[in-house]
CSV table of C-alpha atoms in Angstrom, one decimal:
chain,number,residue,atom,x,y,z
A,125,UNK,CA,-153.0,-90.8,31.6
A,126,UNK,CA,-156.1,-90.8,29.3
A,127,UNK,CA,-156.8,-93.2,27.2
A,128,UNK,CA,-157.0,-90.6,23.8
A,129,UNK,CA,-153.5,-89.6,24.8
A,130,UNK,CA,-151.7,-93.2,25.2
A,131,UNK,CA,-153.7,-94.0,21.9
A,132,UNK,CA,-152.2,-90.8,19.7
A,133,UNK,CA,-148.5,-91.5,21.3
A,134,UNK,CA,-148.7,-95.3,20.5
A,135,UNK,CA,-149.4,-94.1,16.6
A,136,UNK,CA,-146.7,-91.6,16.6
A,137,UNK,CA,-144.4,-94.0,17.7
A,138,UNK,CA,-145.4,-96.4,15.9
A,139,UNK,CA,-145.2,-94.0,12.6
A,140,UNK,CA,-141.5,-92.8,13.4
A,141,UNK,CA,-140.2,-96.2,14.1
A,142,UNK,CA,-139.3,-98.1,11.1
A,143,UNK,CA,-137.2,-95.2,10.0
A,144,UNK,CA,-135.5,-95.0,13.8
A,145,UNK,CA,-134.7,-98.8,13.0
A,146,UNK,CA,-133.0,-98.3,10.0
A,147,UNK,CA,-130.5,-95.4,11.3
A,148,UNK,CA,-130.0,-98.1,14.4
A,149,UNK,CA,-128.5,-100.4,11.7
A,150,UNK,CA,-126.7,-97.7,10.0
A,151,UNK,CA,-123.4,-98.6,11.1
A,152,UNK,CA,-124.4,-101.6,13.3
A,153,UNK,CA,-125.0,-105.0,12.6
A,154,UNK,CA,-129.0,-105.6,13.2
A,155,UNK,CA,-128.7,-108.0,15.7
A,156,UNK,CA,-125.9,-105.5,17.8
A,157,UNK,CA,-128.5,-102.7,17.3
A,158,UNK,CA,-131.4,-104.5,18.7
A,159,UNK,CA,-129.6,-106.2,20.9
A,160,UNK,CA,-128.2,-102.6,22.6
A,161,UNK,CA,-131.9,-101.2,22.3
A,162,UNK,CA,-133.2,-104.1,24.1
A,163,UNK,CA,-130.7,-104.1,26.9
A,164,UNK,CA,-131.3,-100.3,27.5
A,165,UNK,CA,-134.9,-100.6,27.2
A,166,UNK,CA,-134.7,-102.9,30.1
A,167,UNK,CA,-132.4,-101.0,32.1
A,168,UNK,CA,-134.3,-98.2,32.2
A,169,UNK,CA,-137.8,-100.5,33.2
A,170,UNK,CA,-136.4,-101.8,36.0
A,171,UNK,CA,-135.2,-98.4,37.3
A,172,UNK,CA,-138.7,-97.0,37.2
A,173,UNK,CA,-139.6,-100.3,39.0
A,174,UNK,CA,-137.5,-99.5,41.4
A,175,UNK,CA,-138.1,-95.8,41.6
A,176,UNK,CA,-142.0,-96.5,42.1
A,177,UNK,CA,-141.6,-99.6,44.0
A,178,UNK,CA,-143.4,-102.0,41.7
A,179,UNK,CA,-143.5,-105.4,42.4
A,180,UNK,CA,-142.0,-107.0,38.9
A,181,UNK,CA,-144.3,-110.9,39.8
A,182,UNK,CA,-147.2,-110.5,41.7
A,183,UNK,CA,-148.7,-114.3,40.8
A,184,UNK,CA,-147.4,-116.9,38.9
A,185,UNK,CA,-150.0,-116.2,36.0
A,186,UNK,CA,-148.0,-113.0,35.3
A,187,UNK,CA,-145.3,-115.2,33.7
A,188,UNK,CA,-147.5,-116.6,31.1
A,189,UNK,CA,-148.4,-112.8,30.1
A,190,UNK,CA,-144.8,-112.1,30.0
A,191,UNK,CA,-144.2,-115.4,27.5
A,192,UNK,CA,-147.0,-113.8,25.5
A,193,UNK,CA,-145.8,-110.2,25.7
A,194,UNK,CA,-142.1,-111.9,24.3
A,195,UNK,CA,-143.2,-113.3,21.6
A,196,UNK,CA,-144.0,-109.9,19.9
A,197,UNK,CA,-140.5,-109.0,21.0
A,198,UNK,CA,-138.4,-112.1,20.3
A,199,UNK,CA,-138.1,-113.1,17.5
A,200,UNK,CA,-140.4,-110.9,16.2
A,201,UNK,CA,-138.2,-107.3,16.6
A,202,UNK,CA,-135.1,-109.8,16.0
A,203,UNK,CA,-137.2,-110.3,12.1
A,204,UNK,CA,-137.8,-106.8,12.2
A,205,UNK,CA,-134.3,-105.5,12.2
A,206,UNK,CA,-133.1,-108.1,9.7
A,207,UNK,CA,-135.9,-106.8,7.3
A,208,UNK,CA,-135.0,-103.4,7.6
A,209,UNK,CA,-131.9,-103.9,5.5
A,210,UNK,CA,-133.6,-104.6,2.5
A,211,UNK,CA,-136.8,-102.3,2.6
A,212,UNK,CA,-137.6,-99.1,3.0
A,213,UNK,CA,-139.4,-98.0,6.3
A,214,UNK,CA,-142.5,-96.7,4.5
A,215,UNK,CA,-143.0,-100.1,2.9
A,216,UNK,CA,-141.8,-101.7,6.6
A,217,UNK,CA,-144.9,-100.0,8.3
A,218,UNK,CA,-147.0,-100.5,5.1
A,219,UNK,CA,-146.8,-104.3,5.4
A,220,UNK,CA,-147.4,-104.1,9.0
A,221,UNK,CA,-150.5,-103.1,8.4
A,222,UNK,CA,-151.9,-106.6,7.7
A,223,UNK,CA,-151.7,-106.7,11.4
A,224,UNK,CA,-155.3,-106.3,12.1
A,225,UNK,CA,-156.3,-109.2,9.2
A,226,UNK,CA,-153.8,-111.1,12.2
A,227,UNK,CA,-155.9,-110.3,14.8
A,228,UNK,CA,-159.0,-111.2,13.4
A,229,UNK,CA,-157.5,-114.3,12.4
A,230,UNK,CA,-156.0,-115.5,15.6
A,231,UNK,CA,-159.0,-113.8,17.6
A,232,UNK,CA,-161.1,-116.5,15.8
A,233,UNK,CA,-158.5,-119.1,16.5
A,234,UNK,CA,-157.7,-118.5,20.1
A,235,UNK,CA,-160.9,-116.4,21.6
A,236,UNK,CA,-163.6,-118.2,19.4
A,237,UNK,CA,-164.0,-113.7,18.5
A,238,UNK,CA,-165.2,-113.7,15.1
A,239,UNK,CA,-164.4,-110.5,13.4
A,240,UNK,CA,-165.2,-111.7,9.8
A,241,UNK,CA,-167.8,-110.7,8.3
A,242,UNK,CA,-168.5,-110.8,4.2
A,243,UNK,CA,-166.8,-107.1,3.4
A,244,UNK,CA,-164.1,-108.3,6.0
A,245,UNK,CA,-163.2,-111.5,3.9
A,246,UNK,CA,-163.2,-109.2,1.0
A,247,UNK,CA,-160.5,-106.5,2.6
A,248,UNK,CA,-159.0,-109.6,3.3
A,249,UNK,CA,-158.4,-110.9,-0.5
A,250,UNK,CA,-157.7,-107.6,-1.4
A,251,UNK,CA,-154.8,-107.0,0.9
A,252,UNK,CA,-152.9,-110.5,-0.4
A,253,UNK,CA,-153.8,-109.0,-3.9
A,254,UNK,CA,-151.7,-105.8,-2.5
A,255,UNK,CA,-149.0,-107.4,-1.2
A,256,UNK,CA,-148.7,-110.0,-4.2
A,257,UNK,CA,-148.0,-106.8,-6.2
A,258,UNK,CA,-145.4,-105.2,-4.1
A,259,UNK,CA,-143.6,-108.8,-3.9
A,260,UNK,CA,-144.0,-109.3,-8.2
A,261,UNK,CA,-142.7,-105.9,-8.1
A,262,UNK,CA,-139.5,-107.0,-6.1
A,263,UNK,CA,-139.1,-110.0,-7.7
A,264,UNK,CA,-139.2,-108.8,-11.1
A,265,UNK,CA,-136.6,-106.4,-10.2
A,266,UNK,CA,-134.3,-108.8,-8.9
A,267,UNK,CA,-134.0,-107.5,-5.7
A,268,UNK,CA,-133.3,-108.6,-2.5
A,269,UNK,CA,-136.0,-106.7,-1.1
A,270,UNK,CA,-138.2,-109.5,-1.2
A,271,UNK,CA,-136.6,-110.7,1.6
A,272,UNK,CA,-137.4,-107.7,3.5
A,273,UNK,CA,-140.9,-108.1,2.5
A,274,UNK,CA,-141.6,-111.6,3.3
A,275,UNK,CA,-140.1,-111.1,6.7
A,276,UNK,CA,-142.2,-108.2,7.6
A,277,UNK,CA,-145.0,-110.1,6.8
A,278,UNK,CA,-143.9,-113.2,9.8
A,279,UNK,CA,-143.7,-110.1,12.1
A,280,UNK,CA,-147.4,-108.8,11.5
A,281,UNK,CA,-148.1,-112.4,12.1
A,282,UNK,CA,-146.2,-112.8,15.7
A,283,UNK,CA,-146.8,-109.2,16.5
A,284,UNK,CA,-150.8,-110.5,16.1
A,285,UNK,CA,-150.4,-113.5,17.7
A,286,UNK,CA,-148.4,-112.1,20.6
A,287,UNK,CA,-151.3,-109.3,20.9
A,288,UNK,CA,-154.2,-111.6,21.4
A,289,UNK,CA,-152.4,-113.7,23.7
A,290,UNK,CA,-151.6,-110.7,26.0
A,291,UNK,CA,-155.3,-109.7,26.2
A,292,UNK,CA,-156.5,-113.2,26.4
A,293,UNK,CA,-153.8,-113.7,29.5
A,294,UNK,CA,-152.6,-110.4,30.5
A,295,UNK,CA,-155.0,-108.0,30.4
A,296,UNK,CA,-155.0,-106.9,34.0
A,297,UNK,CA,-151.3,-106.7,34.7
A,298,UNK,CA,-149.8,-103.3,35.0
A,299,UNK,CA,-148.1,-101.9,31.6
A,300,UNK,CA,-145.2,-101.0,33.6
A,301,UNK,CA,-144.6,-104.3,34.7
A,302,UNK,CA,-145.8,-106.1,31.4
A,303,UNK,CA,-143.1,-104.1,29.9
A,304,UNK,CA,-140.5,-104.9,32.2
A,305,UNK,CA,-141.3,-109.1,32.3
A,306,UNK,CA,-141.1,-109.0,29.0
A,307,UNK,CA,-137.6,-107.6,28.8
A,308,UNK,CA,-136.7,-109.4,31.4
A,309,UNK,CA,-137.2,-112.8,29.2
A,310,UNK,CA,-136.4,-111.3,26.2
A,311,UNK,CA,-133.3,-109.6,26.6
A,312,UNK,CA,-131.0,-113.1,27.5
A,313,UNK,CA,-132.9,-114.7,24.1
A,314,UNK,CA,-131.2,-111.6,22.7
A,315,UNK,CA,-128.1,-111.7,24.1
A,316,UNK,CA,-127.4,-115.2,23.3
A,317,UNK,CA,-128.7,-114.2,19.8
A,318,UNK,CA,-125.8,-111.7,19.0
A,319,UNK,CA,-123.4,-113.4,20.7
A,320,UNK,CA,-123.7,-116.8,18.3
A,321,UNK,CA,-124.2,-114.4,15.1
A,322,UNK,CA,-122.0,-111.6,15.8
A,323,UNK,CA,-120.2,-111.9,19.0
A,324,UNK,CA,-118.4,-108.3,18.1
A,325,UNK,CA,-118.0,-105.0,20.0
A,326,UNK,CA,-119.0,-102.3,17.9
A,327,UNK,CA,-115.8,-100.3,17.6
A,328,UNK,CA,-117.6,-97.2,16.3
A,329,UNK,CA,-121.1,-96.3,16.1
A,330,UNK,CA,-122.2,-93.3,13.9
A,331,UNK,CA,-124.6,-90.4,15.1
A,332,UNK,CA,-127.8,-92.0,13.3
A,333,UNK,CA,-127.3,-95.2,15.2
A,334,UNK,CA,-126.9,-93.3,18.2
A,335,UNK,CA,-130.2,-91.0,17.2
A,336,UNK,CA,-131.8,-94.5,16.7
A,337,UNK,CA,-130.6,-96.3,19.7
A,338,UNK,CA,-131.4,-93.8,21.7
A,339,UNK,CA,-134.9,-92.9,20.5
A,340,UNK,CA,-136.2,-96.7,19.8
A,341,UNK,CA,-134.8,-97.5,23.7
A,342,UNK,CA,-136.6,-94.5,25.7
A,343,UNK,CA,-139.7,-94.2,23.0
A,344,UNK,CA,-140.0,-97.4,21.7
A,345,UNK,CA,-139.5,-99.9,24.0
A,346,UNK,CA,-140.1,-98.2,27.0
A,347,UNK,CA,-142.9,-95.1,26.4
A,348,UNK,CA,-144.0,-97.0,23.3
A,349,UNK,CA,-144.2,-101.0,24.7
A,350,UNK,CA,-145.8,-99.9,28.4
A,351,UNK,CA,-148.4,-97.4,26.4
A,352,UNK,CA,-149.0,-100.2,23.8
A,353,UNK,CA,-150.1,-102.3,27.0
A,354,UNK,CA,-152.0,-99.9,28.3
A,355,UNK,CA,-153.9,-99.2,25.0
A,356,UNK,CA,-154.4,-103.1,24.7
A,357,UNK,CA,-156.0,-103.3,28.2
A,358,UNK,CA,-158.1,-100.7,28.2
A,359,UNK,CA,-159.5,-100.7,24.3
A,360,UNK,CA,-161.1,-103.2,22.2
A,361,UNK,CA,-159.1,-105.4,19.6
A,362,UNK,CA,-160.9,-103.8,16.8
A,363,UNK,CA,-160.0,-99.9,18.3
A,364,UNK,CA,-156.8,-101.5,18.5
A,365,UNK,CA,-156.5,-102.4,15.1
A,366,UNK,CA,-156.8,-99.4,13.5
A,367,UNK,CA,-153.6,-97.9,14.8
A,368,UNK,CA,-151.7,-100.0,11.6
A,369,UNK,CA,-154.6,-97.8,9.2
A,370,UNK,CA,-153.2,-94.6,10.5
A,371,UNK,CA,-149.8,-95.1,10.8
A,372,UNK,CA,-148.7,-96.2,7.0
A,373,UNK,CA,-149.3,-93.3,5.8
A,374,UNK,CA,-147.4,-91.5,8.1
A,375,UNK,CA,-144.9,-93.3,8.2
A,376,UNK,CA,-144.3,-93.0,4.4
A,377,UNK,CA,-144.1,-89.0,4.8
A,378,UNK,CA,-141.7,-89.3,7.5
A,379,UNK,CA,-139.2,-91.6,4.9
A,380,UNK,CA,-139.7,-89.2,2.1
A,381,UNK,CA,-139.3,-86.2,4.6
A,382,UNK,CA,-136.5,-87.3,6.4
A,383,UNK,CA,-134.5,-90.1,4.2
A,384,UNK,CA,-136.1,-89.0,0.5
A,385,UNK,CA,-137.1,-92.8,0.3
A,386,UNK,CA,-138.6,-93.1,-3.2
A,387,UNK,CA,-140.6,-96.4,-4.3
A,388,UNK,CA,-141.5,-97.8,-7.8
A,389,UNK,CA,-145.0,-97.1,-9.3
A,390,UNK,CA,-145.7,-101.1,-9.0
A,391,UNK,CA,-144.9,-100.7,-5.3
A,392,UNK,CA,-146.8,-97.9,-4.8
A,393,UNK,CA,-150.2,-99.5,-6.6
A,394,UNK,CA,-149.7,-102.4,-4.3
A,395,UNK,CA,-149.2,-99.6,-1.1
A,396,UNK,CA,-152.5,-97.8,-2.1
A,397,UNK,CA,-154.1,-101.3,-2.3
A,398,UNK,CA,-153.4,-102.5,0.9
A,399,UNK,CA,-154.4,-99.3,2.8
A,400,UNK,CA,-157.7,-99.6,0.5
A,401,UNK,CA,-158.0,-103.1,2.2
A,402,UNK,CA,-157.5,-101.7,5.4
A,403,UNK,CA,-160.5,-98.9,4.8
A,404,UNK,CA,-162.7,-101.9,3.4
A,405,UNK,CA,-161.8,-104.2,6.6
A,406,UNK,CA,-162.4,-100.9,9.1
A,407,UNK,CA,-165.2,-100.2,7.2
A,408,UNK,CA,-164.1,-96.2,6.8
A,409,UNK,CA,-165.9,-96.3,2.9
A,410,UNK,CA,-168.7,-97.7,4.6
A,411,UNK,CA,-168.8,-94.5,6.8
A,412,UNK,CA,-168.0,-92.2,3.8
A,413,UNK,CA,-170.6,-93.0,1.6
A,414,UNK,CA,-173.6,-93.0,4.7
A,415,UNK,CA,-174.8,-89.3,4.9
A,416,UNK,CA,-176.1,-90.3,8.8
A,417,UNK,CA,-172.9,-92.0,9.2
A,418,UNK,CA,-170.8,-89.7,8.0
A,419,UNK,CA,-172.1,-86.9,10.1
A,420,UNK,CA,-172.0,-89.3,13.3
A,421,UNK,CA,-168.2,-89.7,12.9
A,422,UNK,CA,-167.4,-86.1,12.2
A,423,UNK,CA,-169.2,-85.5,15.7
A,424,UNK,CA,-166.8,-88.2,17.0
A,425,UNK,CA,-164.3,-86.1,15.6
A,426,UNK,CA,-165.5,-82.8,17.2
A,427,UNK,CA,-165.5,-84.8,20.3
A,428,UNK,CA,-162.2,-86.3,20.2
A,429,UNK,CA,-160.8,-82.7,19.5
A,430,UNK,CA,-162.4,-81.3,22.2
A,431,UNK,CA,-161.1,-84.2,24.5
A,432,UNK,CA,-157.4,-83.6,23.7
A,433,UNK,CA,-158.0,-79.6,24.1
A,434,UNK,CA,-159.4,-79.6,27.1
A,435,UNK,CA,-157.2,-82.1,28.7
């Protein structure tokens, strides 16, 4: 598959899964739901393994990816349901667009990569300034959405950290098979999980939780994880990065769209200022005020159209 057409799936997916999360908890605990996603998600891996004949361990190495791969799974998707409860999924995939201030972060940490530059450190102060006003917001409100907030802000920062340690370890290994190892770790970390906090059969599961089950399983964990991979392998961090600048906005069209989620004007403020930290940090204002660059990435534009219509 080209690259252009893993990279416009993994944003769609990414986009329309917050909201798929929060119908999976409709009538489901969040650690059942996950917990029934990840088992399915796995089930389905190992039957394409099987089906193409792919080798699951080729060296020992390929365990340390999957260790990497897992964290971004467990606990991170385990954080991820939890939060859902208390936010809406626009704001879910808002906050998870500190993700690429992550990466840089733990680039320079781990790869010695430095991706700061002065304007960076600037998009940098400006998203905590974003995200201190969606959290005054929820705070002076007296809602428990803080909690929500706070805990999507852990996942950015495992999903990061689990990202740079793929491509630092994994970044020759089959998506397929990335995909796979890492469900194959996760899933028993997940089990045990629901079975010390819920331990209960679900005795009826709505059609939303079905719809979101379903969904998150086949085009989430499965389409969306081994895509994700292949993305990761095959781009640069920074290319990347940009995936949590596109999908934000999109994802809050799809929650007023679909689930007429609504959010305060503070919130809001503090939304448009952490996507305006994202365009300092990817440097698009940079690009809009530049005649010569401005032309240069409309052509990249007219390219990347032309790619995707004559594929």
């Amino acid at each position: 598959m080209p690259v252009i057409f893993a990279y416009i799936f993994v944003v769609f997916i990414w986009a329309t899964t917050p909201l798929a999360i929060q119908w999976s908890n409709s009538s489901l605990e969040f650690v059942t739901a996950v917990t029934i996603r990840m088992i399915l998600a796995l089930a389905i891996c190992l039957a394409l393994m099987i089906v193409f004949r792919i080798p699951l361990v080729k060296r020992k190495s390929d365990w340390i990816a999957f260790l990497a791969g897992m964290l971004g799974l467990y606990p991170n998707m385990l954080i991820v349901y939890w939060s859902a409860q208390y936010i809406s999924s626009g704001l879910m995939a808002v906050i998870l667009g500190l993700y690429p201030f992550a990466v840089g972060f733990f680039s320079l940490l781990f790869t010695r990569e430095n991706v700061f530059n002065p304007m960076r450190i600037i998009a940098l102060a400006t998203a905590i300034l974003g995200l201190a006003i969606i959290n005054f917001d929820q705070l002076t409100a007296g809602s428990d959405a803080i909690y929500g907030v706070l805990g999507m802000v852990g996942s950015s920062l495992l999903f990061a950290l689990s990202s740079v340690w793929v491509k630092a370890v994994g970044a020759t290994i089959n998506p397929l098979r990335q995909s796979t190892g890492v469900l194959v770790l996760s899933v028993p970390a997940f089990a045990l999980t629901w079975f010390f906090v819920d331990g209960k059969i679900p005795e009826e599961i709505d059609m939303k939780s079905l719809v979101g089950i379903s969904y998150l399983s086949v085009a989430g964990s499965v389409i969306g994880h081994t895509l994700f991979y292949y993305v990761l392998r095959h781009c640069s961090m920074v290319s990347v990065s940009l995936i949590p600048l596109i999908t934000p906005v999109m994802a809050l069209s799809i929650g007023v769209l679909l689930a007429n989620e609504k959010l305060s004007g503070m919130s809001m403020l503090g939304v448009v200022v952490v996507l305006a930290a994202l365009g300092i940090y990817q440097g698009v204002f940079k690009h809009l005020t530049n005649p010569r660059r401005l032309r240069q990435v409309i052509d990249e534009c007219k390219l990347f159209v032309k790619a995707v219509v004559s594929q």
